[in-house]
């Protein structure tokens, strides 16, 4: 618990309108609950301890369950329906799972959960091919074919997503704005909003800014909130951020 | 070619209607045929500030719904033949607005007027989006405080994403920053954001700084746009703003805190 992931609607800007409904793409940061056991009572107990310790941040939060560390051959099979209702009792709302094998994906779908990116590809569900290990995304996502370049300021309420590539912002990213990339993020003005690099699990992604004063930065789901300017002595300076052993490290450029 | 200018801010109560009235009156006074439209359905403020509330018979929504013609709804300003007002209605029928219907009215206005000034409601909801949709240029009204600047940033994002120019990939809307209710003393003492801070945060060019002034309230109480109060600093500041909009190069005024005289300082007055 404590990492987070991005589910990215592909069509951030496009909207499809009909009379009764409106389909929009949107990007959300969701907390991920990584399970290390299939033992439901144990899971419940540990979570209660966490919540009692004041992790109220997660209360009423939509949650993604990560099965990467689960080996059902060794342990018991996970009862998805039971887990969902147990979490629900703790006011945690499971919206999906990731890092599933095809069989788990089928069970998750049957329990009404979505199967998210970072798990297996769609066609594998039908073909039943076993791809229990998630594909290492690093090298693939890094060799960006194109770079998304933004010339205007990214303003409060706006979101830019560079899918499958790097993002370069030649202006500023303002407070309340969010820039997201599967690759690296470069900001040649001030980074004052949120920046999430390597969102499809690219732990090698970096964030560069001419003036680093973000609200939040994240690399491959590891995030840090800067709620006070003296969180780092590089705050307000030219700096870069990378991931070292799941820890965000800020360094001068 | 006529121009549509939206006066918008995101945040409420920052001076959009005051600015719309004075800006439109200033353009008209310089000989340009100008109409100012109140997009703030349900509130009806512009007609009060312009002093024509008693002459409102039909309004913008009536025109949209084909219950009245534009000619019937337009009110001519009592002292300037070049200036017309299209008032909002008090019926809370915000759903009357559609891009298509508003577009039809704007097109018709373009035939008769040089400048079409759209006084936007606060917020980023439908009314505000309608007011900015057809804009060629925008006056972004901002007070020197963080929440106002944030909201202006938000609305600037809307201009570059939700306007017709943005959607059709045309040349972007020309954006101008208007800082209103500016108090040099309070900016100097750090109580308010400085002009530099605001410009740095928003990244658009400053076209006017309107000082905080009693004259604004007095003018709107008497139904005369403050730009016509030639004695007042805010009136003069609006004059300068209009001149800059029309391409004149005029330095900003009223930015310095008033230096207290020796005696005043001495006696602490
Ligand atoms: N420069 C100024 N000095 C003093 N008071 C001002 C100034 N500008 C505006 N005001 C006052 O601030 C109040 C709000 O102004 P105004 O109605 O123009 O804002 P608005 O942005 O149109 O508000 P709304 O969002 O409700 O439409 C009014 O009482 C007005 O008299
Ligand atoms: Mg108003």
Coordinates of C-alpha atoms and ligand atoms in Angstrom, one line a residue:
Chain A
X1 CA 0.0 0.0 0.0
X2 CA 1.4 3.4 -0.8
X3 CA 2.4 3.2 -4.4
X4 CA 0.0 4.4 -6.9
X5 CA -0.8 3.9 -10.6
X6 CA -2.3 5.7 -13.4
X7 CA -5.2 4.5 -15.5
X8 CA -5.2 6.6 -18.6
X9 CA -8.2 7.1 -20.7
X10 CA -6.8 7.1 -24.2
X11 CA -9.0 9.8 -25.6
X12 CA -8.2 12.7 -23.2
X13 CA -9.5 15.4 -25.5
X14 CA -11.9 13.6 -27.7
X15 CA -15.5 13.4 -26.5
X16 CA -18.3 11.3 -27.9
X17 CA -21.7 12.8 -27.3
X18 CA -25.0 11.2 -27.5
X19 CA -28.3 12.5 -26.2
X20 CA -28.3 10.7 -22.8
X21 CA -24.7 10.1 -22.0
X22 CA -21.3 11.7 -22.6
X23 CA -18.2 9.6 -22.9
X24 CA -15.1 11.3 -21.8
X25 CA -11.5 10.2 -21.2
X26 CA -9.9 11.2 -17.9
X27 CA -6.8 10.3 -16.0
X28 CA -6.9 9.3 -12.3
X29 CA -4.2 8.4 -9.8
X30 CA -5.3 5.4 -7.9
X31 CA -3.8 3.8 -4.8
X32 CA -2.6 0.3 -5.4
X33 CA -3.0 -2.5 -2.8
X34 CA -0.3 -5.0 -3.5
X35 CA -1.2 -8.4 -2.0
X36 CA 1.5 -10.7 -0.7
X37 CA -0.9 -13.3 0.6
X38 CA -4.2 -15.0 -0.4
X39 CA -5.1 -15.3 3.2
X40 CA -8.2 -13.1 3.6
X41 CA -8.3 -12.8 7.4
X42 CA -4.6 -11.9 7.4
X43 CA -5.2 -9.3 4.7
X44 CA -8.1 -7.8 6.6
X45 CA -6.2 -7.7 9.9
X46 CA -3.2 -5.9 8.4
X47 CA -5.3 -3.4 6.6
X48 CA -7.2 -2.6 9.8
X49 CA -3.9 -1.9 11.5
X50 CA -2.8 0.4 8.6
X51 CA -6.1 2.3 8.6
X52 CA -6.0 2.6 12.4
X53 CA -2.6 4.1 12.1
X54 CA -4.2 7.0 10.3
X55 CA -4.0 6.1 6.6
X56 CA -7.3 7.9 6.2
X57 CA -6.0 9.1 2.9
X58 CA -7.3 5.8 1.5
X59 CA -10.8 6.0 3.1
X60 CA -13.5 6.0 0.4
X61 CA -10.7 5.7 -2.2
X62 CA -11.1 3.7 -5.3
X63 CA -8.4 1.0 -5.1
X64 CA -6.5 -1.2 -7.5
X65 CA -5.4 -4.6 -6.4
X66 CA -2.0 -5.8 -7.6
X67 CA -1.5 -9.5 -7.9
X68 CA 2.1 -9.5 -9.0
X69 CA 3.4 -11.0 -5.8
X70 CA 0.7 -13.6 -5.5
X71 CA 1.4 -17.2 -6.3
X72 CA -1.8 -19.2 -6.3
X73 CA 0.0 -22.5 -6.9
X74 CA 1.6 -22.1 -3.5
X75 CA -1.1 -20.4 -1.5
X76 CA -4.9 -20.8 -1.6
X77 CA -6.9 -19.3 -4.4
X78 CA -8.0 -15.8 -4.0
X79 CA -11.7 -15.3 -3.5
X80 CA -12.2 -12.0 -5.4
X81 CA -15.8 -11.5 -4.3
X82 CA -14.9 -12.0 -0.7
X83 CA -12.0 -9.6 -0.9
X84 CA -14.1 -6.9 -2.5
X85 CA -16.7 -7.1 0.1
X86 CA -14.2 -7.2 3.0
X87 CA -12.5 -4.1 1.6
X88 CA -15.9 -2.5 1.1
X89 CA -16.6 -2.9 4.8
X90 CA -13.5 -0.9 5.5
X91 CA -14.7 1.8 3.1
X92 CA -12.3 0.9 0.4
X93 CA -13.7 0.5 -3.1
X94 CA -12.0 -1.9 -5.4
X95 CA -12.3 -0.8 -9.0
X96 CA -9.9 -3.2 -10.7
X97 CA -6.9 -5.6 -10.6
X98 CA -3.6 -5.6 -12.3
X99 CA -0.8 -8.1 -12.9
X100 CA -3.3 -10.9 -13.3
X101 CA -2.8 -14.1 -15.2
X102 CA -5.5 -15.0 -17.7
X103 CA -7.4 -17.2 -15.3
X104 CA -7.3 -14.7 -12.6
X105 CA -8.4 -12.0 -15.0
X106 CA -11.5 -14.1 -15.8
X107 CA -12.3 -14.5 -12.2
X108 CA -11.8 -10.8 -11.5
X109 CA -14.1 -9.9 -14.4
X110 CA -16.7 -12.3 -13.0
X111 CA -16.5 -10.6 -9.7
X112 CA -17.2 -7.3 -11.4
X113 CA -13.7 -5.8 -11.4
X114 CA -11.9 -4.3 -14.3
X115 CA -8.6 -5.7 -15.4
X116 CA -6.1 -2.9 -15.7
X117 CA -3.0 -2.2 -17.8
X118 CA 0.1 -3.6 -16.2
X119 CA -1.7 -6.9 -16.2
X120 CA -2.1 -8.9 -19.3
X121 CA -3.1 -8.0 -22.8
X122 CA -6.7 -8.4 -23.9
X123 CA -6.2 -11.1 -26.4
X124 CA -4.6 -13.3 -23.8
X125 CA -7.8 -13.5 -21.9
X126 CA -9.5 -15.2 -24.7
X127 CA -6.7 -17.3 -25.9
X128 CA -5.9 -18.5 -22.4
X129 CA -2.2 -18.1 -22.9
X130 CA -0.4 -18.0 -19.7
X131 CA 1.6 -14.8 -19.2
X132 CA 1.6 -14.6 -15.4
X133 CA 4.7 -12.4 -15.3
X134 CA 4.1 -8.8 -16.4
X135 CA 6.2 -7.8 -19.4
X136 CA 9.2 -5.6 -18.4
X137 CA 8.2 -2.3 -19.8
X138 CA 11.4 -0.4 -19.4
X139 CA 13.3 -0.6 -22.6
X140 CA 10.2 -0.6 -24.8
X141 CA 8.7 2.5 -23.4
X142 CA 12.0 4.3 -23.3
X143 CA 12.7 4.1 -27.0
X144 CA 10.2 6.7 -27.7
X145 CA 9.3 7.0 -31.4
X146 CA 7.9 10.5 -31.1
X147 CA 8.2 13.1 -28.4
X148 CA 5.2 15.2 -27.5
X149 CA 6.1 18.9 -27.4
X150 CA 3.8 21.5 -25.8
X151 CA 4.5 25.1 -26.6
X152 CA 1.9 26.8 -24.4
X153 CA 1.7 26.9 -20.6
X154 CA -0.2 23.9 -19.2
X155 CA -2.8 25.5 -17.1
X156 CA -4.8 24.7 -14.0
X157 CA -7.3 21.9 -14.8
X158 CA -5.5 20.8 -17.9
X159 CA -3.9 17.4 -18.4
X160 CA -1.4 16.4 -21.0
X161 CA -0.6 12.8 -21.5
X162 CA 2.3 11.7 -23.7
X163 CA 1.4 8.2 -24.5
X164 CA 4.3 5.9 -25.2
X165 CA 6.8 8.7 -25.4
X166 CA 8.6 11.6 -23.7
X167 CA 6.9 14.9 -23.0
X168 CA 8.6 18.3 -23.5
X169 CA 6.9 21.4 -22.2
X170 CA 8.6 24.5 -23.5
X171 CA 6.6 26.7 -21.1
X172 CA 5.4 26.3 -17.5
X173 CA 3.2 23.7 -15.9
X174 CA 1.0 25.7 -13.5
X175 CA -0.5 24.8 -10.2
X176 CA -3.5 22.5 -10.7
X177 CA -2.2 21.2 -14.0
X178 CA -1.0 17.7 -14.6
X179 CA 1.6 16.4 -17.1
X180 CA 1.9 12.7 -17.6
X181 CA 4.2 10.6 -19.8
X182 CA 5.1 7.0 -20.4
X183 CA 8.6 8.3 -20.8
X184 CA 10.5 11.3 -19.4
X185 CA 9.1 14.7 -18.7
X186 CA 11.1 17.9 -19.5
X187 CA 9.8 21.2 -18.4
X188 CA 11.7 24.2 -19.6
X189 CA 9.7 26.7 -17.5
X190 CA 8.5 26.3 -14.0
X191 CA 7.0 22.9 -12.9
X192 CA 4.4 24.0 -10.3
X193 CA 1.8 21.4 -11.0
X194 CA 1.9 17.6 -11.0
X195 CA 4.3 15.6 -13.1
X196 CA 4.0 11.8 -13.5
X197 CA 6.7 10.2 -15.6
X198 CA 7.0 6.5 -16.6
X199 CA 3.4 5.8 -15.8
X200 CA 3.3 2.5 -17.5
X201 CA 5.9 1.1 -15.1
X202 CA 8.9 2.7 -16.6
X203 CA 11.2 3.0 -13.6
X204 CA 14.0 4.6 -15.6
X205 CA 11.9 7.6 -16.5
X206 CA 13.1 11.0 -15.2
X207 CA 11.5 14.4 -14.6
X208 CA 13.6 17.5 -15.4
X209 CA 12.5 21.1 -14.7
X210 CA 14.2 24.4 -15.1
X211 CA 12.4 25.5 -12.0
X212 CA 11.4 22.6 -9.8
X213 CA 8.5 23.5 -7.5
X214 CA 6.0 20.8 -8.1
X215 CA 2.9 19.9 -6.1
X216 CA 3.5 16.3 -6.7
X217 CA 5.9 14.1 -8.7
X218 CA 5.7 10.5 -9.5
X219 CA 7.9 8.0 -11.4
X220 CA 6.5 4.6 -12.2
X221 CA 3.8 5.0 -9.5
X222 CA 6.1 6.1 -6.7
X223 CA 5.0 9.5 -5.8
X224 CA 6.0 12.4 -3.5
X225 CA 3.9 15.3 -2.5
X226 CA 5.7 18.7 -2.0
X227 CA 3.4 20.4 0.4
X228 CA 6.0 22.8 1.7
X229 CA 8.6 24.7 -0.3
X230 CA 11.4 23.6 2.1
X231 CA 10.8 19.9 1.4
X232 CA 14.0 20.0 -0.6
X233 CA 16.8 22.6 -0.9
X234 CA 16.5 22.2 -4.7
X235 CA 12.9 23.4 -4.6
X236 CA 12.7 26.3 -7.0
X237 CA 15.9 25.4 -8.7
X238 CA 16.9 23.6 -11.9
X239 CA 16.6 19.9 -10.9
X240 CA 15.9 16.4 -12.0
X241 CA 14.2 13.5 -10.3
X242 CA 14.8 9.8 -10.8
X243 CA 14.0 6.6 -9.1
X244 CA 16.5 4.7 -7.0
X245 CA 15.3 1.5 -5.4
X246 CA 11.7 2.7 -5.4
X247 CA 12.8 6.0 -3.8
X248 CA 12.5 9.3 -5.5
X249 CA 15.8 11.1 -5.6
X250 CA 16.1 14.8 -6.5
X251 CA 19.4 16.1 -7.9
X252 CA 20.7 19.3 -9.5
X253 CA 21.0 19.4 -13.2
Chain B
X1 CA -14.0 42.8 -39.6
X2 CA -15.9 42.8 -36.3
X3 CA -14.3 41.4 -33.2
X4 CA -15.8 39.3 -30.4
X5 CA -14.1 40.0 -27.0
X6 CA -15.0 38.0 -23.9
X7 CA -14.4 39.5 -20.5
X8 CA -13.9 36.5 -18.2
X9 CA -12.2 35.5 -15.0
X10 CA -13.3 32.2 -13.5
X11 CA -13.6 33.7 -10.1
X12 CA -16.7 35.7 -9.2
X13 CA -16.9 39.3 -8.1
X14 CA -13.5 40.4 -9.5
X15 CA -14.8 43.1 -11.8
X16 CA -15.9 41.5 -15.1
X17 CA -19.1 43.4 -15.4
X18 CA -17.5 46.7 -14.3
X19 CA -14.8 46.1 -16.9
X20 CA -17.2 45.0 -19.7
X21 CA -19.3 48.2 -19.2
X22 CA -16.3 50.6 -19.2
X23 CA -14.5 48.8 -22.0
X24 CA -17.6 48.8 -24.2
X25 CA -18.3 52.5 -23.3
X26 CA -14.7 53.4 -24.1
X27 CA -14.7 51.7 -27.5
X28 CA -18.0 53.4 -28.4
X29 CA -16.8 56.7 -27.2
X30 CA -13.9 56.4 -29.7
X31 CA -16.3 56.0 -32.5
X32 CA -16.6 52.2 -32.8
X33 CA -20.0 50.6 -33.0
X34 CA -20.1 48.4 -30.0
X35 CA -22.5 46.0 -28.3
X36 CA -22.1 44.5 -24.9
X37 CA -23.8 41.2 -24.1
X38 CA -24.7 40.0 -20.6
X39 CA -24.2 36.3 -20.5
X40 CA -24.9 36.1 -16.8
X41 CA -28.4 34.6 -17.1
X42 CA -30.4 34.8 -13.9
X43 CA -28.4 37.6 -12.3
X44 CA -28.8 40.6 -14.6
X45 CA -26.1 42.9 -13.5
X46 CA -24.9 44.6 -16.6
X47 CA -28.0 46.6 -17.2
X48 CA -27.8 48.1 -13.7
X49 CA -24.2 49.1 -14.2
X50 CA -25.1 50.6 -17.5
X51 CA -28.2 52.3 -16.0
X52 CA -30.7 50.9 -18.5
X53 CA -32.5 48.4 -16.3
X54 CA -35.8 50.2 -16.6
X55 CA -35.7 49.9 -20.4
X56 CA -35.2 46.1 -20.5
X57 CA -38.2 44.6 -22.3
X58 CA -36.8 41.7 -24.2
X59 CA -33.5 39.9 -23.4
X60 CA -30.9 37.6 -24.8
X61 CA -32.9 34.5 -24.0
X62 CA -35.9 35.8 -25.8
X63 CA -33.8 36.4 -28.9
X64 CA -32.3 32.9 -28.6
X65 CA -35.8 31.4 -28.3
X66 CA -37.1 33.4 -31.2
X67 CA -39.5 35.2 -29.0
X68 CA -38.1 38.6 -30.0
X69 CA -35.9 40.0 -32.7
X70 CA -32.4 41.4 -32.0
X71 CA -33.7 44.8 -32.9
X72 CA -36.4 44.6 -30.2
X73 CA -34.0 43.4 -27.6
X74 CA -31.0 45.7 -28.1
X75 CA -31.0 48.8 -25.9
X76 CA -29.3 51.9 -27.1
X77 CA -27.2 53.6 -24.5
X78 CA -28.8 56.9 -23.3
X79 CA -25.7 59.0 -24.0
X80 CA -23.8 57.2 -26.7
X81 CA -25.4 56.2 -30.0
X82 CA -22.5 53.9 -30.8
X83 CA -23.2 51.7 -27.7
X84 CA -25.8 49.0 -27.4
X85 CA -26.6 46.5 -24.6
X86 CA -28.1 43.1 -25.0
X87 CA -29.3 42.3 -21.5
X88 CA -29.6 39.0 -19.8
X89 CA -32.9 37.6 -18.6
X90 CA -34.0 36.9 -15.1
X91 CA -35.6 33.7 -16.1
X92 CA -33.2 31.0 -14.9
X93 CA -33.3 29.2 -18.2
X94 CA -29.6 28.6 -18.7
X95 CA -30.3 25.7 -20.9
X96 CA -31.5 28.0 -23.6
X97 CA -27.9 28.5 -24.6
X98 CA -26.6 26.2 -27.3
X99 CA -23.5 26.9 -29.4
X100 CA -25.6 27.0 -32.5
X101 CA -28.2 29.5 -31.2
X102 CA -25.6 31.8 -29.6
X103 CA -23.6 31.6 -32.8
X104 CA -26.6 32.8 -34.8
X105 CA -27.0 35.8 -32.6
X106 CA -23.3 36.6 -32.7
X107 CA -23.3 36.4 -36.5
X108 CA -26.2 38.7 -36.8
X109 CA -24.5 41.2 -34.4
X110 CA -21.3 41.0 -36.5
X111 CA -23.1 42.6 -39.4
X112 CA -23.9 45.8 -37.4
X113 CA -21.1 46.2 -34.9
X114 CA -17.3 46.6 -34.8
X115 CA -16.9 45.2 -31.4
X116 CA -19.0 42.6 -29.5
X117 CA -18.1 42.5 -25.8
X118 CA -19.3 39.4 -23.9
X119 CA -19.6 39.8 -20.1
X120 CA -19.1 36.3 -18.8
X121 CA -20.6 34.9 -15.7
X122 CA -18.2 33.5 -13.0
X123 CA -17.2 29.9 -13.0
X124 CA -16.2 27.5 -15.7
X125 CA -19.7 26.1 -16.3
X126 CA -21.9 26.3 -19.4
X127 CA -22.6 30.1 -19.2
X128 CA -18.9 30.9 -19.0
X129 CA -18.1 28.5 -21.8
X130 CA -20.8 30.0 -24.0
X131 CA -19.5 33.5 -23.4
X132 CA -16.0 32.5 -24.5
X133 CA -16.8 30.1 -27.3
X134 CA -16.9 32.6 -30.2
X135 CA -14.2 35.0 -28.8
X136 CA -11.5 36.4 -31.0
X137 CA -9.8 38.1 -28.0
X138 CA -10.2 37.9 -24.3
X139 CA -9.8 40.2 -21.3
X140 CA -8.8 38.1 -18.4
X141 CA -9.9 40.0 -15.3
X142 CA -7.8 39.2 -12.2
X143 CA -7.5 40.5 -8.7
X144 CA -4.1 40.5 -7.1
X145 CA -4.7 37.4 -5.0
X146 CA -3.8 33.8 -5.4
X147 CA -7.3 32.3 -5.7
X148 CA -8.2 34.8 -8.5
X149 CA -5.0 34.1 -10.4
X150 CA -5.6 30.3 -10.1
X151 CA -9.1 30.7 -11.5
X152 CA -7.8 32.9 -14.3
X153 CA -5.3 30.3 -15.2
X154 CA -8.1 27.8 -15.3
X155 CA -10.2 29.9 -17.6
X156 CA -7.1 30.5 -19.9
X157 CA -6.9 26.8 -20.2
X158 CA -10.6 26.7 -21.3
X159 CA -9.9 29.4 -23.9
X160 CA -7.1 27.3 -25.4
X161 CA -9.2 24.1 -25.3
X162 CA -12.9 24.8 -25.5
X163 CA -13.2 27.8 -27.7
X164 CA -14.3 27.6 -31.4
X165 CA -10.8 28.8 -32.4
X166 CA -9.2 26.0 -30.4
X167 CA -11.6 23.4 -31.7
X168 CA -11.2 24.4 -35.3
X169 CA -7.5 24.7 -34.9
X170 CA -7.5 28.4 -35.9
X171 CA -5.2 31.1 -34.6
X172 CA -5.5 31.1 -30.8
X173 CA -7.6 33.7 -29.0
X174 CA -5.5 36.8 -28.2
X175 CA -5.4 37.1 -24.4
X176 CA -5.0 40.3 -22.4
X177 CA -4.5 40.6 -18.6
X178 CA -6.5 43.2 -16.7
X179 CA -5.6 43.5 -13.0
X180 CA -8.5 45.1 -11.2
X181 CA -8.9 46.3 -7.6
X182 CA -5.2 46.9 -7.4
X183 CA -4.0 48.6 -4.4
X184 CA -0.4 49.9 -4.7
X185 CA 0.0 50.2 -0.9
X186 CA -1.1 46.7 -0.2
X187 CA 1.0 45.3 -3.1
X188 CA 4.1 47.1 -1.7
X189 CA 3.5 45.8 1.8
X190 CA 3.3 42.3 0.4
X191 CA -0.4 41.8 1.3
X192 CA -1.3 41.4 -2.3
X193 CA 0.5 39.7 -5.2
X194 CA 2.6 42.1 -7.2
X195 CA 2.0 42.7 -10.9
X196 CA 5.2 40.9 -11.7
X197 CA 4.0 37.8 -9.8
X198 CA 0.7 37.8 -11.6
X199 CA 2.3 38.1 -15.0
X200 CA 4.9 35.5 -14.2
X201 CA 2.2 33.1 -13.0
X202 CA -0.2 33.6 -15.9
X203 CA 2.3 34.3 -18.7
X204 CA 0.1 36.7 -20.6
X205 CA 0.5 40.4 -21.5
X206 CA -0.8 43.1 -19.2
X207 CA -3.2 45.5 -20.9
X208 CA -4.5 47.4 -17.9
X209 CA -4.2 47.9 -14.1
X210 CA -7.4 49.3 -12.5
X211 CA -6.8 50.7 -9.0
X212 CA -9.2 50.0 -6.2
X213 CA -11.4 53.0 -5.9
X214 CA -14.6 54.2 -4.3
X215 CA -15.6 55.8 -7.7
X216 CA -16.4 52.3 -9.1
X217 CA -19.2 51.7 -6.6
X218 CA -20.5 55.2 -6.9
X219 CA -20.5 54.9 -10.7
X220 CA -22.4 51.6 -10.7
X221 CA -24.9 53.0 -8.2
X222 CA -25.7 55.8 -10.5
X223 CA -25.7 53.6 -13.6
X224 CA -22.8 55.2 -15.4
X225 CA -19.8 53.2 -16.5
X226 CA -16.8 54.4 -14.4
X227 CA -14.8 55.1 -17.5
X228 CA -17.0 58.2 -17.9
X229 CA -15.9 59.5 -14.5
X230 CA -12.9 61.4 -15.9
X231 CA -11.8 62.6 -12.4
X232 CA -11.4 59.1 -11.0
X233 CA -8.2 57.1 -11.3
X234 CA -10.1 53.9 -12.2
X235 CA -11.9 55.8 -14.9
X236 CA -8.6 57.0 -16.3
X237 CA -7.1 53.6 -16.0
X238 CA -9.9 52.2 -18.1
X239 CA -9.4 54.9 -20.7
X240 CA -5.8 53.9 -20.9
X241 CA -6.8 50.2 -21.2
X242 CA -9.1 51.0 -24.1
X243 CA -6.4 53.0 -25.9
X244 CA -3.9 50.1 -25.5
X245 CA -6.4 47.7 -26.9
X246 CA -6.7 49.9 -29.9
X247 CA -3.0 49.8 -30.4
X248 CA -1.7 52.9 -28.6
X249 CA 1.4 52.6 -26.5
X250 CA 0.7 54.2 -23.1
X251 CA 2.7 53.6 -19.9
X252 CA 0.9 52.1 -16.9
X253 CA -0.3 54.6 -14.3
X254 CA -1.3 54.4 -10.7
X255 CA 1.1 51.6 -9.8
X256 CA 3.1 53.4 -7.2
X257 CA 2.1 53.6 -3.6
X258 CA 1.3 57.2 -2.6
X259 CA 4.3 58.6 -0.7
X260 CA 3.1 60.1 2.5
X261 CA 4.2 63.7 2.9
X262 CA 6.6 64.7 5.6
X263 CA 4.0 66.1 7.9
X264 CA 1.7 63.2 7.4
X265 CA 4.4 60.8 8.2
X266 CA 5.5 62.9 11.1
X267 CA 2.1 62.9 12.6
X268 CA 1.4 59.3 11.6
X269 CA -1.7 60.3 9.7
Ligands
LIG1 N1 -11.6 48.8 -9.3 C1 -12.5 48.6 -8.3 N2 -12.5 49.3 -7.2 C2 -13.4 49.1 -6.2 N3 -14.4 48.2 -6.3 C3 -14.5 47.5 -7.5 C4 -13.6 47.7 -8.5 N4 -13.9 46.9 -9.5 C5 -15.1 46.2 -9.1 N5 -15.4 46.6 -7.9 C6 -16.6 46.2 -7.1 O1 -16.6 44.8 -7.0 C7 -17.8 44.2 -7.1 C8 -17.9 43.2 -8.1 O2 -17.7 43.8 -9.4 P1 -18.4 43.2 -10.7 O3 -19.8 43.0 -10.6 O4 -17.9 44.0 -11.9 O5 -17.6 41.8 -10.7 P2 -18.0 40.5 -11.6 O6 -16.7 39.9 -11.9 O7 -18.8 40.9 -12.8 O8 -18.9 39.7 -10.6 P3 -19.7 38.4 -11.0 O9 -18.8 37.3 -11.0 O10 -20.7 38.3 -9.8 O11 -20.4 38.6 -12.3 C9 -18.8 45.4 -7.3 O12 -19.4 45.8 -6.1 C10 -17.9 46.5 -7.9 O13 -18.4 47.7 -7.5
LIG2 MG1 -20.7 40.2 -13.5

